[in-house]
Coordinates of N, CA and C in Angstrom, one line a residue:
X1 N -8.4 21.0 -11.7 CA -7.0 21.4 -11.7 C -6.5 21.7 -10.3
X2 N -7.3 22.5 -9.5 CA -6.8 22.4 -8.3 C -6.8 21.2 -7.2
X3 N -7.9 20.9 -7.6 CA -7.4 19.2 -6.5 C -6.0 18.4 -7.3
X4 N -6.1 18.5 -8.0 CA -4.4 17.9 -9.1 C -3.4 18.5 -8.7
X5 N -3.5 20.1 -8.1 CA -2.3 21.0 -7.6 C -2.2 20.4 -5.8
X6 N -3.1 20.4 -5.2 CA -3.2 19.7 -3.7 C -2.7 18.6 -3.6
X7 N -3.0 18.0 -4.9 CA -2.3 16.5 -4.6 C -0.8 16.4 -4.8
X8 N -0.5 17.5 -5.8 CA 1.1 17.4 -5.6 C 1.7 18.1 -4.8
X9 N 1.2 18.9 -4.1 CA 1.4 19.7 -3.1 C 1.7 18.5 -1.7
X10 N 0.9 17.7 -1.8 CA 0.8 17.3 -0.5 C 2.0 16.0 -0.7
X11 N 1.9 15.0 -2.0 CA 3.4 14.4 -2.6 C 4.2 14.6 -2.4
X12 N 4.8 16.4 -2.7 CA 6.2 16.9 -2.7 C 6.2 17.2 -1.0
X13 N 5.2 17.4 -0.5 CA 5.7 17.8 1.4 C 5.8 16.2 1.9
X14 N 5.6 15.2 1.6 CA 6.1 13.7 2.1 C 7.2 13.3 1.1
X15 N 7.5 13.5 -0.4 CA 8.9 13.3 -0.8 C 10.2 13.9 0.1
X16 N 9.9 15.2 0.6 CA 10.6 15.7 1.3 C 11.4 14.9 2.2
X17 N 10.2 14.0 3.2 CA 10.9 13.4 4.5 C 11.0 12.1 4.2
X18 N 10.9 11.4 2.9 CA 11.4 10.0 2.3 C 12.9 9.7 2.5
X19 N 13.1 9.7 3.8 CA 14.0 9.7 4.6 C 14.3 8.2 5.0
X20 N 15.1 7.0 4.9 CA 15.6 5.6 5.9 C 14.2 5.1 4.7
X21 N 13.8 4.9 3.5 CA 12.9 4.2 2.8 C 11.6 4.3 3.3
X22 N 10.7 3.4 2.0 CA 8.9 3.5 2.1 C 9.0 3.2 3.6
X23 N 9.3 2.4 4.5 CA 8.1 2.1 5.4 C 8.4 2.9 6.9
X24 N 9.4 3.8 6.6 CA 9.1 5.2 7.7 C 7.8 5.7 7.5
X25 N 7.5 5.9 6.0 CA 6.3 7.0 5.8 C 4.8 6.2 6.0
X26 N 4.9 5.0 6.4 CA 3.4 4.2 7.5 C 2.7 5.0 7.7
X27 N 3.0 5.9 9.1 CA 2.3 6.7 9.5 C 1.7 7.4 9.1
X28 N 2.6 8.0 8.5 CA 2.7 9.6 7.9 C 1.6 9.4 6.4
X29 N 1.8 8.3 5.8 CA 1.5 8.2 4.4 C -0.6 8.1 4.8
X30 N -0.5 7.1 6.0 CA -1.8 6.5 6.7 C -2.6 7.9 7.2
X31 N -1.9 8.5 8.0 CA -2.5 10.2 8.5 C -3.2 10.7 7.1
X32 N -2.2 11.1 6.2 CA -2.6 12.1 5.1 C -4.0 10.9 4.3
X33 N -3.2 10.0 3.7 CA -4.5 9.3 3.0 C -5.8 9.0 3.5
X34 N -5.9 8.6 4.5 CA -6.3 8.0 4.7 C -7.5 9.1 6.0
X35 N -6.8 9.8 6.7 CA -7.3 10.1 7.7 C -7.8 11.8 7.3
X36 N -6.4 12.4 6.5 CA -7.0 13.6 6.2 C -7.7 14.2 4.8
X37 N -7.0 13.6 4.3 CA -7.6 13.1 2.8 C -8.8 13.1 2.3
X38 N -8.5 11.7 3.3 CA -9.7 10.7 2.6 C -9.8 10.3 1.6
X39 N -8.9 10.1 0.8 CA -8.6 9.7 -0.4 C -8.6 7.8 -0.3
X40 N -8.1 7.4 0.5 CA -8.0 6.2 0.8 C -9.2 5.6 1.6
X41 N -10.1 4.3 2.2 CA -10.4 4.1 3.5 C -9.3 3.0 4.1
X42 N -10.0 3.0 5.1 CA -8.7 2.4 6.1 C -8.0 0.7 5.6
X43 N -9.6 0.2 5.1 CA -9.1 -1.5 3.9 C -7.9 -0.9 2.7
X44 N -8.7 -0.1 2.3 CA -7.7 0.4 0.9 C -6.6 0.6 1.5
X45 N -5.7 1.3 2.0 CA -5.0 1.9 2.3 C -4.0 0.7 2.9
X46 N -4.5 -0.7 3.6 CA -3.8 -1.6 3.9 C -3.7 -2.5 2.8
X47 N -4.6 -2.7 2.0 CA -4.5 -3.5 0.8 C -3.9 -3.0 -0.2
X48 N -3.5 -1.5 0.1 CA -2.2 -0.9 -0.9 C -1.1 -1.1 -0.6
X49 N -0.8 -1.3 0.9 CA 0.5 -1.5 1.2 C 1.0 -2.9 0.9
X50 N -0.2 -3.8 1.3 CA 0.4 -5.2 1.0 C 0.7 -5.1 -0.8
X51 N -0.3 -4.6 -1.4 CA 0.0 -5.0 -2.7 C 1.3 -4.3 -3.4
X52 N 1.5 -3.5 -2.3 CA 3.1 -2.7 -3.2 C 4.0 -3.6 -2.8
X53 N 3.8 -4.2 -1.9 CA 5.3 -5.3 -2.0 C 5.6 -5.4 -3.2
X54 N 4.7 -5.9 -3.8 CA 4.9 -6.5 -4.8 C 5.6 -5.9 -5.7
X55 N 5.9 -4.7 -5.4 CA 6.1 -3.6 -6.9 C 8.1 -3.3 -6.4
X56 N 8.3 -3.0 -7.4 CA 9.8 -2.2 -7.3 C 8.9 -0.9 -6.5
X57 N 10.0 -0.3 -5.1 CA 10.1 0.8 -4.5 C 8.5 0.8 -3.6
X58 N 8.4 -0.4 -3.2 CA 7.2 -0.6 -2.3 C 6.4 0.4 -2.0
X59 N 6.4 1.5 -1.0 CA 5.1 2.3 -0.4 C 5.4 3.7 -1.6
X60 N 6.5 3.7 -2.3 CA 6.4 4.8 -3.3 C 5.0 4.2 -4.3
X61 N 4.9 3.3 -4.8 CA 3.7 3.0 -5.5 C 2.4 2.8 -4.8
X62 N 2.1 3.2 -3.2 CA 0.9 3.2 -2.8 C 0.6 5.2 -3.1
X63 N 1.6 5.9 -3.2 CA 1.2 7.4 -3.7 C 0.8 7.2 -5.1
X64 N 1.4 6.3 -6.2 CA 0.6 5.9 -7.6 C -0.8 5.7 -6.9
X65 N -1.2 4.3 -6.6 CA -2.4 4.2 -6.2 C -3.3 5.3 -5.4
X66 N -2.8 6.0 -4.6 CA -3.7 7.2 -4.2 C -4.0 7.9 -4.7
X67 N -2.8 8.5 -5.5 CA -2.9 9.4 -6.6 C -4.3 9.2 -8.1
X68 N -4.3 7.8 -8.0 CA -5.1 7.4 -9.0 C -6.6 7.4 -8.5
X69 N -6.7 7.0 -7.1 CA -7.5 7.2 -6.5 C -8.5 8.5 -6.1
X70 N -7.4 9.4 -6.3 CA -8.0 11.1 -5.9 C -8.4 11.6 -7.4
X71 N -7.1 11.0 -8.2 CA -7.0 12.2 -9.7 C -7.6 11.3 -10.5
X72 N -7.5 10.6 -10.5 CA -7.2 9.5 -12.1 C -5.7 9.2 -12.3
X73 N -5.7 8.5 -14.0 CA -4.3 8.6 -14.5 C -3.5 9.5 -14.0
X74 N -4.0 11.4 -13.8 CA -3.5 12.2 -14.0 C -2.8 12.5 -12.7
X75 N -3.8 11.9 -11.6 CA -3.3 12.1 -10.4 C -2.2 10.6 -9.9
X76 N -2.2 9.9 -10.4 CA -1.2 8.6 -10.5 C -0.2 9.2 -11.0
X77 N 0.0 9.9 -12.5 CA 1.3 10.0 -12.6 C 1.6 11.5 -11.5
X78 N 1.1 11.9 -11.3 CA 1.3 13.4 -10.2 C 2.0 13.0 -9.5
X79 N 1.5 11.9 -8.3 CA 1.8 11.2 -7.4 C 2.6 10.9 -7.5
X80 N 2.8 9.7 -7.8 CA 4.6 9.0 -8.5 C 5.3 10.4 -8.7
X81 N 5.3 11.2 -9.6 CA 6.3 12.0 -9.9 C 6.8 12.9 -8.5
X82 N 6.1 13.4 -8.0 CA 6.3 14.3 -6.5 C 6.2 13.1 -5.5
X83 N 6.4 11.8 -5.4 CA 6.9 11.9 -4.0 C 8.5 11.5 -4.5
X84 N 8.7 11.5 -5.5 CA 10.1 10.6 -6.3 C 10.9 12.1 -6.2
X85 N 10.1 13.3 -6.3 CA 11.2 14.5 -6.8 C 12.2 15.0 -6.0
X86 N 11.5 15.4 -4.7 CA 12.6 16.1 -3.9 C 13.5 15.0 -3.4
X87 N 13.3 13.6 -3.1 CA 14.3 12.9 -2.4 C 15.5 12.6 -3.9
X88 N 15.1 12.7 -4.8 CA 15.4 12.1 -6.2 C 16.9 14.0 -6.4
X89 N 16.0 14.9 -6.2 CA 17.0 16.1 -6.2 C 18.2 16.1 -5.5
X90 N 17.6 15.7 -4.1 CA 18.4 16.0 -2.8 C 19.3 14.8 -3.3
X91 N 19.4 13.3 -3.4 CA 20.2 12.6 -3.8 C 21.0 13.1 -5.0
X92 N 20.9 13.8 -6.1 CA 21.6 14.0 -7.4 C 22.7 15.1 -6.8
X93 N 22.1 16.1 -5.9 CA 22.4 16.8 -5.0 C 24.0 16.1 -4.2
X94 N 23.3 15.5 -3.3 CA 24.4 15.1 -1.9 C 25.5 14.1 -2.9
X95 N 24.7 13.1 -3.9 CA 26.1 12.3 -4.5 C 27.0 12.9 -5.3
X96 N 26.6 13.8 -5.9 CA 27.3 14.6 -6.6 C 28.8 15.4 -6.0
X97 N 28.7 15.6 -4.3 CA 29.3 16.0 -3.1 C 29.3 15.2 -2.2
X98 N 29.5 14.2 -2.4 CA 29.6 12.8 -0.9 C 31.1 12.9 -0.8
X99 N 31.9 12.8 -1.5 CA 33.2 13.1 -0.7 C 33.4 14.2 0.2
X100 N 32.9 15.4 -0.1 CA 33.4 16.8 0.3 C 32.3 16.8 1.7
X101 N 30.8 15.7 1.3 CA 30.2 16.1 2.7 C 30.7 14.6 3.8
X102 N 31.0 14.2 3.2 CA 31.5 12.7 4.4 C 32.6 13.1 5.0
X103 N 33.2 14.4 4.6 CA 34.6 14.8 5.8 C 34.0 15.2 6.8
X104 N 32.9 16.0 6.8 CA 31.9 17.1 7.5 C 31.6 16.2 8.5
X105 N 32.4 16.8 10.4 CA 32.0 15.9 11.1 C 30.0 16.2 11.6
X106 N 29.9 17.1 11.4 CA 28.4 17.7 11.6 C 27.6 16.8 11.0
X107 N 27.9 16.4 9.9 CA 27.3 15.5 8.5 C 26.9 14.6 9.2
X108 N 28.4 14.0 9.7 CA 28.4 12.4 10.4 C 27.3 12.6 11.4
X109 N 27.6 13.0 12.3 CA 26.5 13.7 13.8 C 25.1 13.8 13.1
X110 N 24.6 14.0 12.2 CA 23.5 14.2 11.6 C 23.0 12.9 11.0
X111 N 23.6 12.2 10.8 CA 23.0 11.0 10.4 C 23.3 9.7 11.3
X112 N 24.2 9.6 12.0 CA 24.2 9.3 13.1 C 23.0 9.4 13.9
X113 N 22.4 10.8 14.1 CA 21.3 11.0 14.8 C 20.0 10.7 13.7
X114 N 19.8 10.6 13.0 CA 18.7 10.2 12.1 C 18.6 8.4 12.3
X115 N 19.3 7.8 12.3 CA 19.7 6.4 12.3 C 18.3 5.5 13.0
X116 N 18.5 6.0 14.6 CA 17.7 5.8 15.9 C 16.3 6.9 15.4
X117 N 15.8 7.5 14.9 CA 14.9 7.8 14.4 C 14.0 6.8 13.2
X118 N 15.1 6.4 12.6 CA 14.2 6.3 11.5 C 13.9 4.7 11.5
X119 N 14.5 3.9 12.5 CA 14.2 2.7 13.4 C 12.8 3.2 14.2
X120 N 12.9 4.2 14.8 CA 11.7 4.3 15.6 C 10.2 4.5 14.9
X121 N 10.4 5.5 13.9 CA 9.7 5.3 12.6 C 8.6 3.9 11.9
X122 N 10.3 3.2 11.7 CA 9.6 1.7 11.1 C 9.0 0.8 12.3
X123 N 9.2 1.2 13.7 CA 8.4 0.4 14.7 C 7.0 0.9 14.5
X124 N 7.1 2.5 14.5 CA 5.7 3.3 14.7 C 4.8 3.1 13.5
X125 N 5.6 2.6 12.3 CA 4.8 1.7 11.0 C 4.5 0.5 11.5
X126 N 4.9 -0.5 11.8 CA 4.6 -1.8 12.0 C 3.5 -1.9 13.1
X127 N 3.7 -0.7 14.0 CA 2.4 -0.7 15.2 C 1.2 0.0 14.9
X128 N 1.2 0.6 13.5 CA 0.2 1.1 13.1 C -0.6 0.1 12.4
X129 N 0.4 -0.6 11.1 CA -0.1 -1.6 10.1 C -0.8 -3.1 11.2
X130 N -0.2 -3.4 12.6 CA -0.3 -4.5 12.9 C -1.9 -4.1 14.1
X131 N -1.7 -2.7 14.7 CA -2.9 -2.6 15.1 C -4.1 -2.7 13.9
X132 N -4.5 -2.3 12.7 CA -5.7 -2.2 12.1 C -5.5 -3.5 11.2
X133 N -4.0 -4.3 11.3 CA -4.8 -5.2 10.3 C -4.4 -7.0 11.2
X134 N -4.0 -6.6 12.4 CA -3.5 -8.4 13.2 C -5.3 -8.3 14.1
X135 N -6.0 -9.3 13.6 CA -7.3 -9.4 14.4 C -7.5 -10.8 15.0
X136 N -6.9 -11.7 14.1 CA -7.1 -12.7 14.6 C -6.0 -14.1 14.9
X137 N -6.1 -15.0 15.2 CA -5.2 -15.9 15.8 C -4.1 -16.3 14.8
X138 N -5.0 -16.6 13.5 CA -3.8 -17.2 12.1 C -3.2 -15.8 11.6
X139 N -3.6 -14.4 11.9 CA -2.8 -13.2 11.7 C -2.0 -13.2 12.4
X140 N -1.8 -13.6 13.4 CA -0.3 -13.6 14.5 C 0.6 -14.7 14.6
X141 N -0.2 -15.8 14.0 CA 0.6 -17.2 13.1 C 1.4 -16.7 12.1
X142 N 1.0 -16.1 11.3 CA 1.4 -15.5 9.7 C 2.2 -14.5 9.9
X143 N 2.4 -13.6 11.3 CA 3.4 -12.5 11.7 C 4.3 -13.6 12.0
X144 N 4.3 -14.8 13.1 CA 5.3 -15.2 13.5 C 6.0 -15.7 12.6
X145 N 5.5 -16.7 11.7 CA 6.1 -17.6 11.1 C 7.0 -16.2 10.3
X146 N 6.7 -15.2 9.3 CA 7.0 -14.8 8.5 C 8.3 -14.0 9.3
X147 N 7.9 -13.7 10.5 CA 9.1 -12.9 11.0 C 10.3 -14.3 11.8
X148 N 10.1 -15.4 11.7 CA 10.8 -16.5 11.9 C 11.8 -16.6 10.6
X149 N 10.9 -16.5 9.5 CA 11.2 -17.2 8.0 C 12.4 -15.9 7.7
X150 N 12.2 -15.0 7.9 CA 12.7 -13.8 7.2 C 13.9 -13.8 8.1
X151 N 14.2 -13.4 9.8 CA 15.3 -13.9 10.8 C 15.8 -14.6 10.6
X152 N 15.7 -16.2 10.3 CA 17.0 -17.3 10.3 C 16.6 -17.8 9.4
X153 N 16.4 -18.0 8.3 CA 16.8 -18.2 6.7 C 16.9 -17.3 6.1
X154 N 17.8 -18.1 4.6 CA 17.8 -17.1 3.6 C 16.6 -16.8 2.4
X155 N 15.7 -17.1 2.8 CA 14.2 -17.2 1.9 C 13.7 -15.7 1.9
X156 N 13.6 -15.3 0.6 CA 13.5 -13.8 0.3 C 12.3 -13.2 0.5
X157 N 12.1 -12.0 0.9 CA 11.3 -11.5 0.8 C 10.0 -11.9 0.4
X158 N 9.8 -11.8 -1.0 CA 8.8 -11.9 -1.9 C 8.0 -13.5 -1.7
X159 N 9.2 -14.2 -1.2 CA 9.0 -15.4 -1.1 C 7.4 -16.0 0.1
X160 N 7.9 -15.1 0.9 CA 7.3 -14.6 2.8 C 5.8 -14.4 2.2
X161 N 6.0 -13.5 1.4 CA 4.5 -12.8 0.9 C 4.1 -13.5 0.0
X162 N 4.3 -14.1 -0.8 CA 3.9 -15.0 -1.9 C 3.0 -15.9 -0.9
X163 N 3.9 -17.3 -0.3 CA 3.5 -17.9 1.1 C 2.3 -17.6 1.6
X164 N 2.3 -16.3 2.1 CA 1.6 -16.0 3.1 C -0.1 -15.7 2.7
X165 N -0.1 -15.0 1.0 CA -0.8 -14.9 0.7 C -1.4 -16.1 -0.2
X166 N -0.9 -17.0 -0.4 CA -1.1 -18.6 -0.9 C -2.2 -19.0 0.5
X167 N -1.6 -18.8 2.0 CA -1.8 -19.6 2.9 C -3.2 -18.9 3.2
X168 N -2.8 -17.7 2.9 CA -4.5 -16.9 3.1 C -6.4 -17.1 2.0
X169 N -5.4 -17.7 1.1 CA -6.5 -18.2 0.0 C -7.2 -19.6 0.7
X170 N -5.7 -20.6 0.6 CA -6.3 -21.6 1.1 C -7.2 -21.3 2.1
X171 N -6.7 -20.9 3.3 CA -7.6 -20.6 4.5 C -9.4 -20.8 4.3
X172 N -8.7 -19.4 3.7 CA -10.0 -18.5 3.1 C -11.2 -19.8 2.0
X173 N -10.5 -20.9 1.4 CA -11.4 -21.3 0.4 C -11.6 -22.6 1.6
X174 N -10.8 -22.8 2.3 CA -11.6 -24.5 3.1 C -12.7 -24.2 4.3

């Protein structure tokens, strides 16, 4: 019971800053699981991220997976439910008052400044995810192309990754 209470403890303190979407929390999600945790290793923890693409609300279901990882079932649904809660409050919260807070020039100034943060964020994810998992020559083929494909067409997301992980099989089997 009490590793079940730590795990939602530690859920609801990164729901909190689920702030600009999943892939601000890279870092942050990588630190806790992985590093202080230990709930995750460093494969798992990349092989969660890629496999949450796949899912509705991408790195929110790598806390499912961790959670399942630390608790069981019990710690899966934990997880899910606390990193969903406080950002889930705070929205039922602010929409409920978006007219009355979008006059608020303070508001504006506040998110305004969040903006350039939470860009810096998703670099400090991508320099995390690309140091432990770009090693080799067809891994920086597979970043270009995909960051080419996704820039100047309109080929979706899921599409990129679908691709990519096709192109890794093949690799992988010839």
């Amino acid at each position: 019971m009490a590793a079940l209470l730590q795990l939602c403890g530690v859920f609801l303190k990164i729901g909190v800053v689920f702030f600009g979407g999943g892939y601000v929390l890279i870092p942050l999600l990588h630190r806790v699981m992985v590093d202080q945790m230990q709930w995750l290793s460093l494969k798992e923890f990349l092989d969660g991220v890629a496999l949450s693409q796949l899912t509705p609300g991408p790195l929110a279901m790598l806390a499912t997976f961790s959670g399942f990882k630390a608790g069981g079932f019990a710690g899966a649904l934990a997880g899910t439910v606390c990193i969903f809660l406080p950002c889930t409050a705070l929205m039922l919260l602010i929409s409920s008052r978006y007219r009355q807070f979008s006059k608020i020039q303070a508001v504006k100034h506040f998110l305004n400044g969040i903006l350039p943060a939470v860009v810096g964020l998703v670099l400090a994810a991508a320099f995390t995810l690309g140091r432990n998992s770009l090693v080799s020559a067809r891994d920086f083929i597979l970043l270009g192309a995909g960051f080419l494909l996704l820039q100047f067409t309109a080929i979706a997301p899921m599409a990129v990754i679908l691709g990519a992980a096709a192109v890794g099989l093949l690799l992988n089997f010839s």
